[in-house]
Amino acid sequence: MEAAQDINLRDKITVTLADAAKLTGIGRAKLEELAKGDIKFPSFKVGVKTLIHVELLNKYLAEKATMRVGEKTMSKRVAEIIAKREERE
């Protein structure tokens, strides 16, 4: 039988914030902020430990990347003009 420490992080069902940071390259503090503040972030508490569901984390990050969250894709003014045009149509 394989020892727990020999299991690849990607093969686990859940990981800690520290392990999620290793997997994603996102800082532990940012992951903790997401866990506390984003209802869609796939985390839960067991006692004082925050665990993150690996498969759902991958889906969460893919969705964010698709939506380009955090990136400035157009100016606020351009977004207002587009919104007004769409309202008229």
PDB file of C-alpha atoms in Angstrom:
ATOM      1  CA  MET A   1       0.000   0.000   0.000  1.00  0.00           C
ATOM      2  CA  GLU A   2       1.245   3.478  -0.892  1.00  0.00           C
ATOM      3  CA  ALA A   3       2.230   5.764   1.999  1.00  0.00           C
ATOM      4  CA  ALA A   4       0.211   8.974   2.344  1.00  0.00           C
ATOM      5  CA  GLN A   5       3.253  11.207   1.799  1.00  0.00           C
ATOM      6  CA  ASP A   6       4.011   9.444  -1.507  1.00  0.00           C
ATOM      7  CA  ILE A   7       0.662  10.433  -3.035  1.00  0.00           C
ATOM      8  CA  ASN A   8       0.934  13.124  -5.706  1.00  0.00           C
ATOM      9  CA  LEU A   9      -0.918  16.320  -4.745  1.00  0.00           C
ATOM     10  CA  ARG A  10      -2.929  16.152  -7.985  1.00  0.00           C
ATOM     11  CA  ASP A  11      -4.152  12.676  -7.028  1.00  0.00           C
ATOM     12  CA  LYS A  12      -5.658  13.864  -3.734  1.00  0.00           C
ATOM     13  CA  ILE A  13      -9.354  14.718  -3.441  1.00  0.00           C
ATOM     14  CA  THR A  14      -8.677  17.701  -1.174  1.00  0.00           C
ATOM     15  CA  VAL A  15      -5.589  19.719  -0.316  1.00  0.00           C
ATOM     16  CA  THR A  16      -4.679  22.340   2.261  1.00  0.00           C
ATOM     17  CA  LEU A  17      -4.202  26.006   1.376  1.00  0.00           C
ATOM     18  CA  ALA A  18      -0.413  25.494   1.366  1.00  0.00           C
ATOM     19  CA  ASP A  19      -0.669  22.531  -1.014  1.00  0.00           C
ATOM     20  CA  ALA A  20      -3.129  24.407  -3.249  1.00  0.00           C
ATOM     21  CA  ALA A  21      -0.600  27.235  -3.440  1.00  0.00           C
ATOM     22  CA  LYS A  22       2.033  24.735  -4.636  1.00  0.00           C
ATOM     23  CA  LEU A  23      -0.355  23.299  -7.222  1.00  0.00           C
ATOM     24  CA  THR A  24      -1.565  26.592  -8.643  1.00  0.00           C
ATOM     25  CA  GLY A  25       1.231  29.081  -8.120  1.00  0.00           C
ATOM     26  CA  ILE A  26      -1.266  31.356  -6.380  1.00  0.00           C
ATOM     27  CA  GLY A  27      -0.110  32.621  -2.995  1.00  0.00           C
ATOM     28  CA  ARG A  28      -1.482  31.039   0.167  1.00  0.00           C
ATOM     29  CA  ALA A  29      -2.784  34.404   1.411  1.00  0.00           C
ATOM     30  CA  LYS A  30      -4.714  35.000  -1.835  1.00  0.00           C
ATOM     31  CA  LEU A  31      -6.201  31.494  -1.688  1.00  0.00           C
ATOM     32  CA  GLU A  32      -7.255  32.125   1.912  1.00  0.00           C
ATOM     33  CA  GLU A  33      -8.855  35.408   0.832  1.00  0.00           C
ATOM     34  CA  LEU A  34     -10.780  33.598  -1.907  1.00  0.00           C
ATOM     35  CA  ALA A  35     -11.846  30.866   0.524  1.00  0.00           C
ATOM     36  CA  LYS A  36     -13.216  33.446   2.934  1.00  0.00           C
ATOM     37  CA  GLY A  37     -14.719  35.857   0.420  1.00  0.00           C
ATOM     38  CA  ASP A  38     -15.835  34.021  -2.725  1.00  0.00           C
ATOM     39  CA  ILE A  39     -18.879  31.799  -2.198  1.00  0.00           C
ATOM     40  CA  LYS A  40     -18.013  29.881  -5.407  1.00  0.00           C
ATOM     41  CA  PHE A  41     -14.498  28.989  -4.235  1.00  0.00           C
ATOM     42  CA  PRO A  42     -14.421  25.207  -3.595  1.00  0.00           C
ATOM     43  CA  SER A  43     -13.247  25.153   0.010  1.00  0.00           C
ATOM     44  CA  PHE A  44     -14.569  24.021   3.363  1.00  0.00           C
ATOM     45  CA  LYS A  45     -13.377  23.892   6.966  1.00  0.00           C
ATOM     46  CA  VAL A  46     -12.549  20.818   9.016  1.00  0.00           C
ATOM     47  CA  GLY A  47     -11.896  22.194  12.470  1.00  0.00           C
ATOM     48  CA  VAL A  48      -9.461  25.048  11.933  1.00  0.00           C
ATOM     49  CA  LYS A  49      -8.045  23.607   8.695  1.00  0.00           C
ATOM     50  CA  THR A  50      -9.278  24.878   5.327  1.00  0.00           C
ATOM     51  CA  LEU A  51      -9.445  22.197   2.649  1.00  0.00           C
ATOM     52  CA  ILE A  52      -9.885  22.739  -1.071  1.00  0.00           C
ATOM     53  CA  HIS A  53     -11.411  20.212  -3.472  1.00  0.00           C
ATOM     54  CA  VAL A  54      -8.774  19.738  -6.203  1.00  0.00           C
ATOM     55  CA  GLU A  55     -11.070  18.884  -9.139  1.00  0.00           C
ATOM     56  CA  LEU A  56     -13.425  21.755  -8.333  1.00  0.00           C
ATOM     57  CA  LEU A  57     -10.447  24.106  -7.882  1.00  0.00           C
ATOM     58  CA  ASN A  58      -9.314  23.251 -11.420  1.00  0.00           C
ATOM     59  CA  LYS A  59     -12.818  23.998 -12.749  1.00  0.00           C
ATOM     60  CA  TYR A  60     -12.997  27.235 -10.709  1.00  0.00           C
ATOM     61  CA  LEU A  61      -9.670  28.450 -12.121  1.00  0.00           C
ATOM     62  CA  ALA A  62     -10.622  27.458 -15.683  1.00  0.00           C
ATOM     63  CA  GLU A  63     -13.844  29.469 -15.360  1.00  0.00           C
ATOM     64  CA  LYS A  64     -11.952  32.488 -14.019  1.00  0.00           C
ATOM     65  CA  ALA A  65      -9.428  32.248 -16.855  1.00  0.00           C
ATOM     66  CA  THR A  66     -12.226  32.045 -19.425  1.00  0.00           C
ATOM     67  CA  MET A  67     -13.869  35.117 -17.939  1.00  0.00           C
ATOM     68  CA  ARG A  68     -10.449  36.844 -17.694  1.00  0.00           C
ATOM     69  CA  VAL A  69     -11.246  37.890 -14.130  1.00  0.00           C
ATOM     70  CA  GLY A  70      -8.870  40.486 -12.794  1.00  0.00           C
ATOM     71  CA  GLU A  71      -7.743  41.631 -16.222  1.00  0.00           C
ATOM     72  CA  LYS A  72      -8.572  45.030 -17.562  1.00  0.00           C
ATOM     73  CA  THR A  73      -9.958  44.232 -20.995  1.00  0.00           C
ATOM     74  CA  MET A  74     -11.459  47.625 -21.848  1.00  0.00           C
ATOM     75  CA  SER A  75     -11.827  51.050 -20.329  1.00  0.00           C
ATOM     76  CA  LYS A  76     -14.830  51.855 -18.169  1.00  0.00           C
ATOM     77  CA  ARG A  77     -15.999  54.381 -20.757  1.00  0.00           C
ATOM     78  CA  VAL A  78     -15.892  51.841 -23.587  1.00  0.00           C
ATOM     79  CA  ALA A  79     -17.845  49.375 -21.421  1.00  0.00           C
ATOM     80  CA  GLU A  80     -20.511  52.059 -20.784  1.00  0.00           C
ATOM     81  CA  ILE A  81     -20.853  52.798 -24.509  1.00  0.00           C
ATOM     82  CA  ILE A  82     -21.216  49.100 -25.332  1.00  0.00           C
ATOM     83  CA  ALA A  83     -23.799  48.632 -22.568  1.00  0.00           C
ATOM     84  CA  LYS A  84     -25.862  51.586 -23.853  1.00  0.00           C
ATOM     85  CA  ARG A  85     -25.786  50.212 -27.417  1.00  0.00           C
ATOM     86  CA  GLU A  86     -26.923  46.808 -26.201  1.00  0.00           C
ATOM     87  CA  GLU A  87     -29.812  48.409 -24.261  1.00  0.00           C
ATOM     88  CA  ARG A  88     -31.039  50.120 -27.435  1.00  0.00           C
ATOM     89  CA  GLU A  89     -31.058  46.890 -29.448  1.00  0.00           C
TER      90      GLU A  89
END
